[in-house]
Amino acid sequence: MEQISNKNKIQHSAQEIALKASQLIDAKPAKEEKATVVMNPDFVSLLTHEILGHPSEADRVLGKEMAWAGGAWWKGKIGEKIGSEKLNVFDDPTIKESLGWYYFDDEGVKTKKTTLVENGILKNHMQNRETAEIFDTPSTGNMRATNYRFMPLIRMACTCIGNGDWNVNEMIKEVKNGYLISNMKIPSIDMKRYNWSISCQYAQKIENGRLQIY
Amino acid sequence: MGIAPEFFESIDACGNDFTIRPITNCGKGDPMQSMIMGNGGPSVRGIATVKSVN
């Protein structure tokens, strides 16, 4: 969990923001291309929310939210490979530093970490007591309402892509032609979370392993 | 931007810089409910289409 916790950190962050604003004054538009992208954790947070978290809600998977929130392209694919073995995804309501921290959901189910994708294999969805019966699995404790006036729905608690073992500088160093994509902005995703488009706050070109400054 | 399964398959490296961010206004339901939650991850490397919007 990243926190701005003291005066030095605040001043350092302010300097970084000022430098970035200065560089963006002369930024050039990127040409459209399919390329290797290194996405920073802030951008990945929104990406995870939109194309891994939402389609993991079992009510969406079952089509119960189709008229409003939409469905999920991976319906019926539990146990199947949906990504590379580097991809691990979980939802965890027990992380105290997260805004999605709680002990019991609104159906009284005690919370714990749920594996959603393991080494690229789709393992589970977020469940309430009703959908858990349909999927023949325990509830994952994700049933939450905004307050007492609303009916609880299956909601993410803290859905994340799991940590790897790469230093980000090493990840960049191996890229011949690509981009470093930084910080979340606006998502645009289709009803089944299949086609995705997410804008970032800024991107930097990577050429032969080095970040380019334009 | 990209197609989810193609992008997921293209991921070849995840960083050791795991970070959680606050999401304060996720909407769902009828009537609409706004919910707070966390989302996070490390740096992720994969293949996607990049374009400027202006």
Coordinates of N, CA, C and O in Angstrom, one line a residue, chain B:
Chain B
M1 N -5.4 -0.6 -25.6 CA -6.6 -1.3 -25.7 C -6.4 -2.7 -26.3 O -5.3 -2.9 -26.9
G2 N -7.3 -3.6 -26.2 CA -7.1 -4.9 -26.7 C -8.3 -5.8 -26.5 O -9.4 -5.4 -26.1
I3 N -8.1 -7.1 -26.7 CA -9.1 -8.1 -26.5 C -8.6 -8.9 -25.3 O -7.5 -9.4 -25.2
A4 N -9.5 -9.1 -24.3 CA -9.1 -9.6 -23.0 C -8.3 -10.9 -23.0 O -7.2 -10.9 -22.5
P5 N -8.8 -12.0 -23.7 CA -8.0 -13.2 -23.6 C -6.7 -13.1 -24.3 O -5.7 -13.7 -23.9
E6 N -6.6 -12.3 -25.4 CA -5.3 -12.2 -26.1 C -4.3 -11.4 -25.2 O -3.2 -11.7 -25.2
F7 N -4.9 -10.4 -24.6 CA -4.0 -9.6 -23.7 C -3.5 -10.4 -22.5 O -2.3 -10.4 -22.2
F8 N -4.4 -11.2 -21.9 CA -4.1 -12.0 -20.7 C -3.0 -13.0 -21.1 O -2.1 -13.3 -20.4
E9 N -3.1 -13.6 -22.4 CA -2.2 -14.6 -22.8 C -0.8 -13.9 -23.1 O 0.2 -14.6 -23.0
S10 N -0.8 -12.7 -23.4 CA 0.5 -12.0 -23.8 C 1.3 -11.6 -22.5 O 2.5 -11.2 -22.7
I11 N 0.7 -11.6 -21.4 CA 1.5 -11.2 -20.2 C 2.7 -12.1 -19.9 O 2.5 -13.3 -19.7
D12 N 3.9 -11.5 -19.9 CA 5.1 -12.3 -19.7 C 5.9 -11.9 -18.5 O 6.9 -12.5 -18.3
A13 N 5.5 -10.8 -17.8 CA 6.2 -10.4 -16.6 C 5.3 -9.6 -15.7 O 4.6 -8.7 -16.2
C14 N 5.4 -9.9 -14.4 CA 4.8 -9.1 -13.4 C 5.8 -8.6 -12.4 O 6.7 -9.3 -12.0
G15 N 5.7 -7.3 -12.0 CA 6.8 -6.7 -11.2 C 6.6 -7.1 -9.7 O 5.6 -7.7 -9.3
N16 N 7.6 -6.6 -8.9 CA 7.6 -6.9 -7.5 C 7.2 -5.6 -6.8 O 7.6 -5.4 -5.6
D17 N 6.4 -4.7 -7.5 CA 6.1 -3.4 -6.9 C 4.6 -3.3 -6.6 O 3.9 -2.3 -6.9
F18 N 4.0 -4.4 -6.1 CA 2.6 -4.5 -5.8 C 2.1 -3.2 -5.1 O 2.6 -2.8 -4.0
T19 N 1.0 -2.7 -5.5 CA 0.4 -1.5 -4.9 C -1.1 -1.6 -5.0 O -1.7 -2.1 -6.0
I20 N -1.8 -1.1 -3.9 CA -3.3 -1.1 -3.9 C -3.8 0.4 -4.0 O -3.2 1.2 -3.4
R21 N -4.8 0.6 -4.9 CA -5.3 1.9 -5.0 C -6.8 1.9 -4.5 O -7.5 0.9 -4.6
P22 N -7.3 3.1 -4.1 CA -8.7 3.2 -3.7 C -9.6 3.4 -4.9 O -9.2 4.2 -5.8
I23 N -10.7 2.7 -5.0 CA -11.7 3.0 -5.9 C -12.9 3.5 -5.1 O -13.4 2.7 -4.3
T24 N -13.4 4.7 -5.4 CA -14.4 5.3 -4.5 C -15.8 5.4 -5.0 O -16.7 5.8 -4.3
N25 N -16.0 5.0 -6.3 CA -17.3 5.3 -6.9 C -17.7 4.2 -7.9 O -18.0 4.6 -9.1
C26 N -17.6 3.0 -7.6 CA -18.0 1.9 -8.6 C -19.5 1.8 -8.5 O -20.1 1.4 -7.5
G27 N -20.2 2.0 -9.6 CA -21.6 1.9 -9.7 C -22.1 0.5 -10.2 O -21.5 -0.1 -11.1
K28 N -23.2 0.0 -9.6 CA -23.8 -1.2 -10.0 C -25.2 -1.3 -9.5 O -25.5 -0.8 -8.4
G29 N -26.1 -1.9 -10.2 CA -27.5 -2.2 -9.7 C -28.5 -1.2 -10.2 O -28.2 -0.2 -10.8
D30 N -29.8 -1.6 -9.9 CA -30.9 -0.7 -10.2 C -31.9 -0.8 -9.0 O -32.6 -1.9 -8.9
P31 N -32.0 0.2 -8.2 CA -31.4 1.5 -8.3 C -29.9 1.4 -8.1 O -29.4 0.6 -7.4
M32 N -29.2 2.4 -8.7 CA -27.7 2.4 -8.8 C -27.1 2.5 -7.4 O -27.6 3.3 -6.6
Q33 N -26.2 1.7 -7.1 CA -25.4 1.7 -5.8 C -24.0 2.1 -6.1 O -23.3 1.4 -6.9
S34 N -23.4 3.0 -5.4 CA -22.0 3.4 -5.5 C -21.3 2.7 -4.3 O -21.7 2.7 -3.2
M35 N -20.2 2.1 -4.6 CA -19.5 1.3 -3.6 C -18.0 1.6 -3.6 O -17.4 2.0 -4.7
I36 N -17.4 1.6 -2.4 CA -15.9 1.8 -2.3 C -15.3 0.4 -2.3 O -15.8 -0.6 -1.8
M37 N -14.1 0.3 -2.8 CA -13.3 -0.9 -2.8 C -11.8 -0.6 -3.1 O -11.5 0.5 -3.4
G38 N -11.0 -1.6 -3.0 CA -9.6 -1.5 -3.4 C -9.4 -2.3 -4.7 O -10.1 -3.2 -5.0
N39 N -8.4 -1.9 -5.5 CA -7.9 -2.6 -6.6 C -6.4 -2.4 -6.7 O -5.9 -1.3 -6.4
G40 N -5.7 -3.4 -7.1 CA -4.3 -3.3 -7.2 C -3.6 -4.3 -8.0 O -4.2 -5.1 -8.7
G41 N -2.3 -4.2 -8.0 CA -1.4 -5.1 -8.7 C 0.0 -4.5 -8.8 O 0.2 -3.4 -8.4
P42 N 0.9 -5.2 -9.5 CA 2.2 -4.8 -9.8 C 2.3 -4.2 -11.2 O 1.3 -4.1 -11.9
S43 N 3.5 -3.7 -11.6 CA 3.7 -3.4 -13.0 C 3.5 -4.7 -13.8 O 3.9 -5.8 -13.3
V44 N 2.8 -4.6 -14.9 CA 2.5 -5.8 -15.8 C 3.0 -5.5 -17.2 O 2.8 -4.4 -17.7
R45 N 3.7 -6.5 -17.8 CA 4.1 -6.3 -19.2 C 3.3 -7.3 -20.1 O 3.2 -8.5 -19.8
G46 N 2.8 -6.7 -21.2 CA 2.0 -7.5 -22.1 C 2.0 -6.8 -23.5 O 2.8 -5.9 -23.7
I47 N 1.1 -7.2 -24.3 CA 1.0 -6.6 -25.7 C -0.4 -6.0 -25.8 O -1.4 -6.7 -25.6
A48 N -0.5 -4.8 -26.3 CA -1.7 -4.1 -26.4 C -1.6 -3.1 -27.6 O -0.5 -2.8 -28.0
T49 N -2.7 -2.6 -28.0 CA -2.7 -1.5 -29.0 C -2.7 -0.2 -28.3 O -3.4 0.1 -27.4
V50 N -1.7 0.7 -28.7 CA -1.6 2.0 -28.2 C -1.9 3.0 -29.2 O -1.6 2.9 -30.4
K51 N -2.7 4.0 -28.8 CA -3.0 5.1 -29.8 C -3.4 6.4 -29.0 O -3.8 6.3 -27.8
S52 N -3.1 7.5 -29.6 CA -3.5 8.8 -28.9 C -5.0 9.0 -29.3 O -5.5 8.7 -30.3
V53 N -5.7 9.7 -28.4 CA -7.1 10.0 -28.6 C -7.3 11.4 -29.2 O -8.5 11.8 -29.4
N54 N -6.3 12.1 -29.4 CA -6.5 13.4 -30.1 C -5.4 13.7 -31.1 O -4.5 12.9 -31.3

